[in-house]
XYZ file of C-alpha atoms in Angstrom:
569
model
C -17.506 14.898 -14.010
C -16.777 16.347 -10.563
C -13.089 17.035 -10.060
C -10.888 18.529 -7.378
C -10.429 22.272 -7.896
C -8.146 24.430 -5.763
C -7.468 28.155 -5.690
C -4.017 29.487 -4.746
C -2.744 32.873 -3.656
C 0.432 33.798 -1.809
C 2.821 36.586 -0.939
C 6.295 36.691 0.620
C 8.732 39.448 1.516
C 12.052 39.806 3.362
C 10.640 42.356 5.819
C 13.343 44.169 7.760
C 15.961 41.524 6.999
C 18.522 41.639 4.202
C 17.477 38.344 2.595
C 14.190 36.457 2.296
C 14.812 32.904 3.462
C 11.153 31.847 3.160
C 9.827 29.884 0.175
C 6.390 28.658 -0.904
C 4.867 26.892 -3.873
C 1.575 25.249 -4.866
C 0.525 23.114 -7.811
C -2.526 21.249 -9.118
C -2.047 19.225 -12.330
C -4.512 19.751 -15.137
C -4.335 16.167 -16.418
C -5.327 12.826 -14.827
C -2.647 13.315 -12.177
C -5.073 15.612 -10.370
C -7.196 12.511 -9.676
C -4.280 10.142 -9.079
C -1.911 12.330 -7.048
C -3.973 15.403 -6.105
C -2.709 18.961 -5.513
C 0.223 20.105 -3.369
C 1.052 23.235 -1.363
C 4.148 23.825 0.755
C 5.862 26.529 2.774
C 9.367 26.514 4.252
C 11.186 28.987 6.485
C 14.994 28.719 6.286
C 16.873 29.070 9.577
C 18.653 32.432 9.494
C 21.708 31.345 11.528
C 22.555 28.849 8.768
C 24.618 30.079 5.826
C 22.330 28.260 3.351
C 18.907 28.622 4.978
C 17.372 30.227 1.885
C 18.701 27.433 -0.322
C 17.275 24.841 2.089
C 13.805 26.397 1.986
C 13.709 26.689 -1.808
C 15.116 23.168 -2.282
C 12.615 21.545 0.068
C 9.561 23.312 -1.354
C 10.339 22.872 -5.058
C 11.787 19.373 -4.859
C 8.992 18.153 -2.589
C 6.428 19.020 -5.247
C 8.471 17.844 -8.218
C 9.576 14.563 -6.636
C 6.134 13.750 -5.209
C 4.666 13.674 -8.720
C 7.446 11.318 -9.817
C 6.469 8.650 -7.284
C 4.343 5.701 -8.498
C 0.609 6.502 -8.698
C -0.126 3.325 -6.727
C 1.745 4.553 -3.645
C -0.169 6.009 -0.729
C 0.308 9.703 -0.022
C 1.997 8.816 3.255
C 4.541 6.575 1.574
C 5.194 8.843 -1.412
C 5.537 12.090 0.544
C 7.435 10.357 3.332
C 10.034 8.964 0.909
C 10.525 12.387 -0.669
C 10.822 14.219 2.644
C 13.269 11.745 4.134
C 15.422 12.013 1.016
C 15.392 15.815 1.175
C 16.186 15.713 4.886
C 19.223 13.497 4.295
C 20.459 15.901 1.640
C 20.029 18.954 3.867
C 21.586 17.254 6.869
C 24.622 16.284 4.828
C 25.503 19.874 3.879
C 28.054 20.470 6.645
C 30.369 23.444 6.780
C 33.237 23.053 9.240
C 34.030 26.766 9.050
C 30.649 27.332 10.706
C 30.940 24.791 13.498
C 30.594 21.559 11.507
C 26.802 21.490 11.575
C 24.454 21.425 8.580
C 24.076 24.817 6.954
C 20.792 23.835 5.265
C 18.068 23.798 7.937
C 14.498 24.849 7.316
C 11.012 24.376 8.681
C 8.567 22.605 6.409
C 4.770 22.614 6.263
C 3.273 20.785 3.298
C -0.198 19.605 2.395
C -1.444 17.213 -0.269
C -5.058 17.537 -1.381
C -6.277 14.224 -2.787
C -9.912 13.377 -3.469
C -11.782 14.555 -0.357
C -8.827 14.180 2.016
C -6.017 16.452 3.074
C -2.637 15.087 4.209
C -0.430 17.425 6.252
C 3.341 16.895 6.681
C 4.982 19.209 9.183
C 8.255 19.863 10.998
C 9.157 23.181 12.618
C 7.248 26.334 13.565
C 5.706 27.422 10.281
C 1.961 26.756 10.448
C -1.064 25.462 8.598
C -4.416 26.757 9.842
C -7.899 26.006 8.509
C -10.509 28.734 8.152
C -13.893 27.002 8.146
C -17.320 28.307 9.133
C -15.861 31.624 10.261
C -13.431 29.966 12.697
C -9.678 29.373 12.617
C -8.234 25.981 13.627
C -4.483 25.453 13.882
C -3.712 22.075 12.312
C 0.026 21.916 13.048
C 2.042 21.995 16.239
C 4.972 24.385 16.717
C 8.115 22.335 17.319
C 9.944 24.845 19.515
C 11.214 25.209 23.052
C 11.546 28.495 24.914
C 15.177 29.230 25.759
C 16.439 32.602 27.013
C 13.292 34.377 25.900
C 13.573 33.018 22.347
C 11.961 30.133 20.474
C 14.471 27.430 19.519
C 13.509 24.828 16.894
C 13.355 21.266 18.164
C 12.427 19.802 14.791
C 13.154 20.876 11.220
C 14.518 19.636 7.919
C 18.260 19.031 8.144
C 18.729 19.171 11.920
C 19.192 15.421 12.322
C 19.840 12.500 9.982
C 16.463 11.022 10.917
C 13.428 13.188 10.209
C 10.574 13.091 12.684
C 7.652 14.569 10.752
C 4.056 15.023 11.930
C 1.424 13.489 9.652
C -2.180 14.643 10.010
C -5.230 13.693 7.940
C -8.219 16.015 7.566
C -11.492 15.663 5.681
C -11.906 18.441 3.142
C -15.043 20.495 2.784
C -16.060 22.809 -0.006
C -14.892 26.417 0.597
C -12.301 25.362 3.188
C -9.499 27.925 3.254
C -6.078 26.699 4.392
C -3.672 29.370 5.643
C 0.085 28.650 5.480
C 2.224 31.156 7.407
C 5.826 31.571 8.530
C 6.439 32.649 12.123
C 7.163 36.177 10.925
C 3.415 36.404 10.270
C 1.557 34.422 12.921
C 3.780 35.550 15.810
C 2.559 39.123 15.242
C -1.121 38.685 14.305
C -4.044 37.612 16.472
C -6.622 35.135 15.182
C -9.176 37.940 15.222
C -7.040 40.050 12.869
C -6.345 37.129 10.542
C -10.067 36.300 10.326
C -10.879 39.911 9.454
C -8.287 39.956 6.691
C -9.425 36.573 5.303
C -13.053 37.703 5.029
C -12.174 41.026 3.406
C -12.784 41.578 -0.300
C -10.122 40.718 -2.825
C -8.438 37.781 -4.518
C -6.539 35.128 -2.581
C -3.263 36.763 -3.526
C -4.478 40.191 -2.382
C -5.656 38.794 0.947
C -2.344 36.985 1.472
C -0.480 40.258 0.822
C -2.748 42.130 3.228
C -1.940 39.582 5.970
C 1.808 39.982 5.378
C 1.575 43.773 5.276
C -0.383 43.893 8.546
C 2.152 41.676 10.336
C 4.947 43.936 9.062
C 3.073 47.042 10.224
C 2.681 45.510 13.686
C 6.435 45.097 14.090
C 7.442 41.770 12.536
C 11.219 41.510 12.530
C 11.467 38.377 10.402
C 10.787 37.239 6.840
C 7.044 37.075 6.186
C 5.105 34.603 4.033
C 1.425 33.745 3.669
C -0.004 31.157 1.263
C -3.765 30.633 0.915
C -5.316 27.488 -0.579
C -9.059 27.409 -1.146
C -10.992 24.173 -1.806
C -13.259 25.302 -4.626
C -14.672 21.940 -5.668
C -14.485 18.338 -4.437
C -14.835 15.086 -6.405
C -17.369 12.453 -5.422
C -15.955 10.730 -2.372
C -17.556 7.330 -2.824
C -16.474 6.379 -6.335
C -13.091 6.002 -7.935
C -12.635 6.706 -11.639
C -13.090 3.077 -12.657
C -16.253 2.442 -10.696
C -17.807 5.463 -12.440
C -17.657 3.468 -15.659
C -20.149 0.906 -14.329
C -23.116 2.905 -15.560
C -21.499 3.635 -18.924
C -20.192 0.218 -20.000
C -22.406 -2.737 -20.858
C -21.577 -6.317 -19.856
C -21.009 -8.368 -23.032
C -23.231 -11.397 -23.698
C -21.785 -14.908 -23.760
C -19.407 -15.095 -26.726
C -18.799 -17.975 -29.130
C -15.966 -18.877 -31.492
C -16.081 -16.692 -34.595
C -17.897 -13.794 -32.922
C -16.290 -10.345 -32.636
C -16.230 -7.836 -29.829
C -14.958 -4.362 -30.725
C -12.316 -5.640 -33.141
C -11.343 -8.830 -31.281
C -12.339 -12.147 -32.872
C -12.983 -15.131 -30.599
C -10.869 -18.153 -31.525
C -11.299 -20.223 -28.335
C -13.309 -20.255 -25.115
C -10.752 -20.845 -22.349
C -13.298 -21.040 -19.541
C -16.799 -19.957 -18.550
C -17.149 -19.431 -14.805
C -19.823 -18.116 -12.480
C -17.904 -14.844 -12.032
C -16.209 -14.310 -15.386
C -15.325 -15.795 -18.761
C -12.001 -15.877 -20.579
C -11.544 -16.136 -24.333
C -8.545 -16.470 -26.602
C -8.913 -13.723 -29.214
C -7.062 -12.240 -32.141
C -6.932 -8.552 -32.944
C -8.089 -8.169 -36.534
C -5.979 -5.023 -36.957
C -2.555 -6.551 -36.283
C -3.176 -10.302 -35.896
C -1.853 -10.385 -32.313
C -3.290 -12.933 -29.882
C -4.636 -11.856 -26.471
C -6.859 -13.024 -23.685
C -10.234 -11.299 -23.364
C -11.930 -11.444 -19.976
C -15.556 -10.477 -19.408
C -17.616 -10.279 -16.207
C -20.567 -12.605 -15.758
C -24.110 -11.327 -16.202
C -24.760 -12.828 -12.744
C -23.019 -9.795 -11.237
C -24.702 -7.104 -13.325
C -26.262 -5.620 -10.168
C -23.223 -5.999 -7.918
C -21.329 -2.661 -7.902
C -18.565 -3.979 -5.614
C -17.755 -6.859 -7.990
C -17.931 -4.665 -11.096
C -15.777 -1.969 -9.496
C -13.245 -4.654 -8.657
C -13.375 -5.964 -12.228
C -12.681 -2.507 -13.656
C -10.005 -1.812 -11.072
C -8.274 -5.026 -12.153
C -7.522 -3.379 -15.486
C -5.992 -0.352 -13.742
C -3.871 -2.571 -11.487
C -2.618 -4.685 -14.380
C -1.565 -1.615 -16.333
C 0.509 -0.297 -13.424
C 2.479 -3.508 -12.890
C 5.162 -4.358 -15.408
C 6.845 -7.649 -14.552
C 7.343 -10.921 -16.385
C 5.807 -12.862 -13.475
C 2.598 -10.796 -13.516
C -0.040 -11.131 -16.225
C -0.071 -7.981 -18.352
C -3.314 -6.097 -18.966
C -3.599 -3.608 -21.807
C -5.695 -0.482 -22.201
C -9.098 -0.816 -23.817
C -10.052 1.440 -26.696
C -11.133 4.908 -25.568
C -14.509 4.529 -27.270
C -15.186 1.030 -25.870
C -18.859 0.395 -25.108
C -18.440 -2.927 -23.304
C -16.794 -4.000 -20.060
C -13.872 -6.374 -20.646
C -10.090 -6.735 -20.237
C -7.537 -7.268 -22.954
C -4.761 -9.208 -21.279
C -1.667 -11.251 -22.017
C -2.609 -14.705 -23.295
C -0.831 -17.299 -21.163
C -0.299 -20.647 -22.834
C 0.037 -23.084 -19.956
C -1.771 -24.538 -16.939
C -2.891 -23.366 -13.517
C -0.848 -24.251 -10.465
C -3.846 -26.314 -9.347
C -3.483 -28.536 -12.431
C 0.282 -28.719 -11.894
C -0.343 -29.948 -8.329
C -2.664 -32.654 -9.628
C 0.013 -33.722 -12.103
C 2.765 -33.630 -9.427
C 1.226 -34.984 -6.199
C 4.530 -35.331 -4.284
C 6.938 -32.787 -5.793
C 10.498 -32.286 -4.616
C 11.351 -29.275 -2.521
C 13.465 -27.955 -5.398
C 10.469 -28.088 -7.794
C 8.344 -26.169 -5.302
C 11.056 -23.575 -4.655
C 11.455 -22.890 -8.370
C 7.765 -21.992 -8.666
C 7.417 -20.153 -5.368
C 10.487 -17.964 -5.978
C 8.821 -16.606 -9.114
C 5.481 -16.173 -7.338
C 7.138 -14.189 -4.549
C 8.899 -12.059 -7.180
C 5.452 -11.080 -8.470
C 4.133 -10.338 -4.985
C 7.153 -8.198 -4.142
C 6.303 -6.043 -7.158
C 2.814 -5.539 -5.716
C 4.308 -4.751 -2.314
C 6.523 -2.047 -3.821
C 3.411 -0.576 -5.468
C 1.541 -0.462 -2.122
C -0.819 -3.243 -3.196
C -1.996 -6.481 -1.568
C -3.290 -9.269 -3.832
C -5.570 -10.851 -1.184
C -6.460 -13.887 -3.307
C -3.268 -15.911 -3.739
C -4.324 -19.506 -4.438
C -3.376 -22.248 -6.937
C -6.140 -21.181 -9.337
C -4.644 -17.681 -9.618
C -1.147 -18.832 -10.541
C -0.371 -19.880 -14.114
C 2.674 -21.851 -15.274
C 3.636 -21.601 -18.933
C 4.949 -24.536 -20.942
C 8.408 -22.963 -20.521
C 8.073 -23.037 -16.704
C 7.481 -19.310 -16.233
C 5.100 -18.423 -13.399
C 2.425 -15.742 -13.876
C 0.268 -14.233 -11.131
C -3.237 -13.481 -12.420
C -6.605 -12.103 -11.277
C -6.374 -8.648 -9.718
C -10.062 -8.143 -8.939
C -9.516 -8.364 -5.178
C -6.270 -6.375 -5.052
C -6.188 -3.770 -2.293
C -4.779 -0.538 -3.729
C -3.788 1.447 -0.660
C -3.608 4.683 -2.655
C -7.355 4.353 -3.303
C -8.227 3.021 0.125
C -6.638 5.986 1.944
C -9.160 8.403 0.413
C -12.195 6.120 0.831
C -12.343 5.775 -2.959
C -13.244 2.081 -2.863
C -16.722 0.570 -2.508
C -17.456 -0.897 0.921
C -16.784 -4.653 1.010
C -19.626 -6.256 2.942
C -18.018 -9.709 2.827
C -14.391 -10.819 2.779
C -12.842 -11.402 -0.626
C -10.619 -14.299 -1.608
C -10.685 -18.059 -1.028
C -11.384 -18.758 2.650
C -8.832 -21.586 3.000
C -6.001 -19.286 1.882
C -7.058 -15.988 3.508
C -4.827 -14.630 6.260
C -6.421 -14.662 9.730
C -6.008 -10.902 10.271
C -8.188 -10.224 7.226
C -10.953 -12.514 8.473
C -10.820 -11.191 12.034
C -9.771 -7.540 11.703
C -10.328 -6.816 7.978
C -6.725 -5.629 7.633
C -4.274 -6.737 4.949
C -0.577 -6.298 4.213
C 2.152 -8.094 2.287
C 2.310 -10.486 5.249
C -1.263 -11.507 4.429
C -0.154 -12.548 0.944
C 2.838 -14.305 2.539
C 0.448 -16.372 4.665
C -1.429 -17.388 1.494
C 1.842 -18.300 -0.264
C 2.884 -20.481 2.676
C -0.514 -22.208 2.537
C 0.045 -22.898 -1.161
C 3.535 -24.291 -0.470
C 2.201 -26.598 2.235
C -0.534 -27.841 -0.109
C 1.911 -28.330 -2.983
C 4.088 -30.532 -0.777
C 1.381 -32.510 1.036
C -1.845 -32.240 -0.942
C -3.514 -30.985 2.260
C -4.100 -27.671 3.999
C -1.906 -26.706 6.978
C -4.680 -26.159 9.524
C -7.311 -28.406 11.007
C -10.763 -27.850 9.579
C -12.955 -25.329 11.392
C -16.195 -26.224 13.151
C -18.221 -26.054 9.968
C -18.002 -24.757 6.408
C -17.787 -20.936 5.986
C -17.156 -20.524 9.731
C -15.271 -17.281 10.513
C -12.988 -17.680 13.560
C -12.922 -14.966 16.201
C -9.446 -15.660 17.594
C -5.983 -16.480 16.228
C -5.918 -19.502 18.557
C -8.493 -21.280 16.388
C -5.898 -21.941 13.660
C -4.363 -25.301 14.631
C -1.229 -25.997 12.577
C -0.546 -29.592 11.475
C 3.149 -30.573 11.194
C 4.476 -31.508 7.763
C 5.562 -34.952 8.954
C 1.920 -35.880 9.392
C 1.809 -36.237 5.604
C 5.451 -36.544 4.461
C 8.254 -37.913 6.603
C 10.845 -37.364 3.863
C 10.816 -33.573 4.233
C 13.449 -31.963 6.495
C 12.321 -30.761 9.959
C 13.735 -27.247 9.350
C 11.240 -26.790 6.498
C 8.392 -27.367 8.946
C 9.826 -24.623 11.173
C 9.942 -22.255 8.190
C 6.340 -22.901 7.144
C 5.136 -22.831 10.738
C 6.572 -19.308 11.119
C 5.167 -18.070 7.793
C 1.783 -19.496 8.793
C 1.634 -17.905 12.232
C -1.995 -16.731 12.652
C -0.769 -13.529 14.320
C 1.027 -11.480 11.612
C 3.382 -9.969 14.213
C 4.942 -13.431 14.635
C 5.419 -14.089 10.915
C 8.391 -13.223 8.754
C 8.587 -9.477 8.251
C 9.894 -9.692 4.675
C 9.718 -12.002 1.675
C 13.524 -12.124 1.464
C 13.697 -13.563 4.986
C 11.079 -16.162 4.088
C 12.859 -17.144 0.854
C 16.170 -17.447 2.683
C 14.691 -19.927 5.162
C 13.032 -21.873 2.346
C 16.470 -22.356 0.802
C 18.494 -23.445 3.834
C 17.983 -24.232 7.520
C 17.636 -21.314 9.893
C 20.199 -22.215 12.549
C 18.728 -19.763 15.032
C 15.302 -21.417 14.878
C 16.877 -24.880 15.125
C 18.815 -23.880 18.264
C 15.689 -22.379 19.812
C 13.764 -25.603 19.196
C 16.568 -27.737 20.629
C 16.411 -25.769 23.900
C 12.688 -26.305 24.331
C 11.459 -29.129 26.603
C 10.710 -32.422 24.873
C 7.015 -31.975 25.683
C 6.941 -28.822 23.497
C 9.257 -30.127 20.783
C 7.585 -33.490 20.238
C 4.559 -34.211 22.461
C 4.045 -37.661 20.897
C 7.632 -38.731 21.575
C 7.348 -37.347 25.125
C 4.279 -39.434 25.898
C 5.837 -42.509 24.267
C 8.915 -42.069 26.473
C 6.691 -41.551 29.495
C 4.802 -44.773 28.761
C 8.053 -46.698 28.300
C 9.353 -45.329 31.577
C 6.164 -46.298 33.393
C 6.348 -49.790 31.859
C 9.976 -50.238 33.010
C 9.092 -48.990 36.486
C 6.200 -51.431 36.756
C 8.438 -54.318 35.616
C 11.038 -53.397 38.223
C 8.424 -53.273 40.985
C 7.066 -56.679 39.969
C 10.606 -58.112 39.945
C 11.165 -57.099 43.581
C 7.879 -58.590 44.802
């Protein structure tokens, strides 16, 4: 199996100074984290005028690597590294020393790079550098954040200077044999590109070449600390397949199963449903007698790699989400020969069935269910995931009233998407009546897309109808947000409060920029009237607030006017 392989070599010295305030480190895990999180390299150059510059450099380099690997594997590189860097920056900025002017005494440049799949992610602040040596040419990938003052370079950006960190983020596509050169300014300020290229192509290990670069800069008069770190891309994984989609060729799709049959130690005790896409069975594990759900893909999709990759990814998603409102999925046996999920068995009914049984529920009944559903979706949001198929059929309600979100086959895992590790989706996924407009039009999704779907479900729970007028014809894909024509709640139920219509109207805005920005905001307005929205509506002209009432009033006025004219004739 092709895996990411990196080579490291570095050297650092204090040069003519009394203390070395540079720091560097690099790491590539040997376990599955190499696939999930990738490798990391970082260099920092502590600011010499600060009493704790060396401590700042060492802290930022070591903690960046350690803390990055502690972030959830579902997070994107941008989110994970960004969280770590902003936390480190706050720590450095807070180390004031009033004996030295009251400013932070922990300031350092930072240049870090995460190598994940076939992509490189660069995070940079300051004047240390990352340069790529590819095809015999050097390309500087970072920008020096300095200004020239009095003949000297003064840092305009670095870790610890300000409470808010402004960090450059750059993405690069990796190629085999790429060589990334990390240097502090004590090196690159004294060496030409021609000299660096000559030293990089000379014989010797990466560590020897890094030392030669430092030594040459020192020989040419460097008056600063000197550090050079080299990272070589020795092997790249396949860019077009994630780990789960690679199993497609290895695992067989099980045949249709019947009560009494066994599949790798699980005995079928009930067929829950047989659908066109998948089947679900209630099973018992013969080893411990525990009851589970067993889900298998349909033979109809045996030649559909996108569907099968999604089916296998569903298992991975379910294992990384631990919440009582999300259906649990458990790991298959290592030697499994068939494609299936072992999941939590949910004894209850779908939300669709609940809606049929409760055609005109109270707002309190709806809130009780939706609050739990949003709890589940907030867990996905924190994991950098978007469900993309929230609908009544994918929500289960147990006999005890507990809500469970199910079916993760369409979940967008941003950590996989950022490295192009997902199969290309040629058609949109999810149920068209619940899909957010931005996904249909722009193929983009966020937690606000799931919020739109939730609001659609709420509207349907309350009214039995969908919130928008039907499109021109079935399966029509609109080209503009203006084609979604919202229908007020009072068209179907006059007993519901007007402020609820305002809440749903906002959550169902076709343009995501006009929707609620957070689930907590949405839940708040589902619980009580938003006075700000009510005041805004009251200030609008009657024609905008209630066109029907406006035209009724206009007709009455015209009738009165006509009567008055007739009376004077």
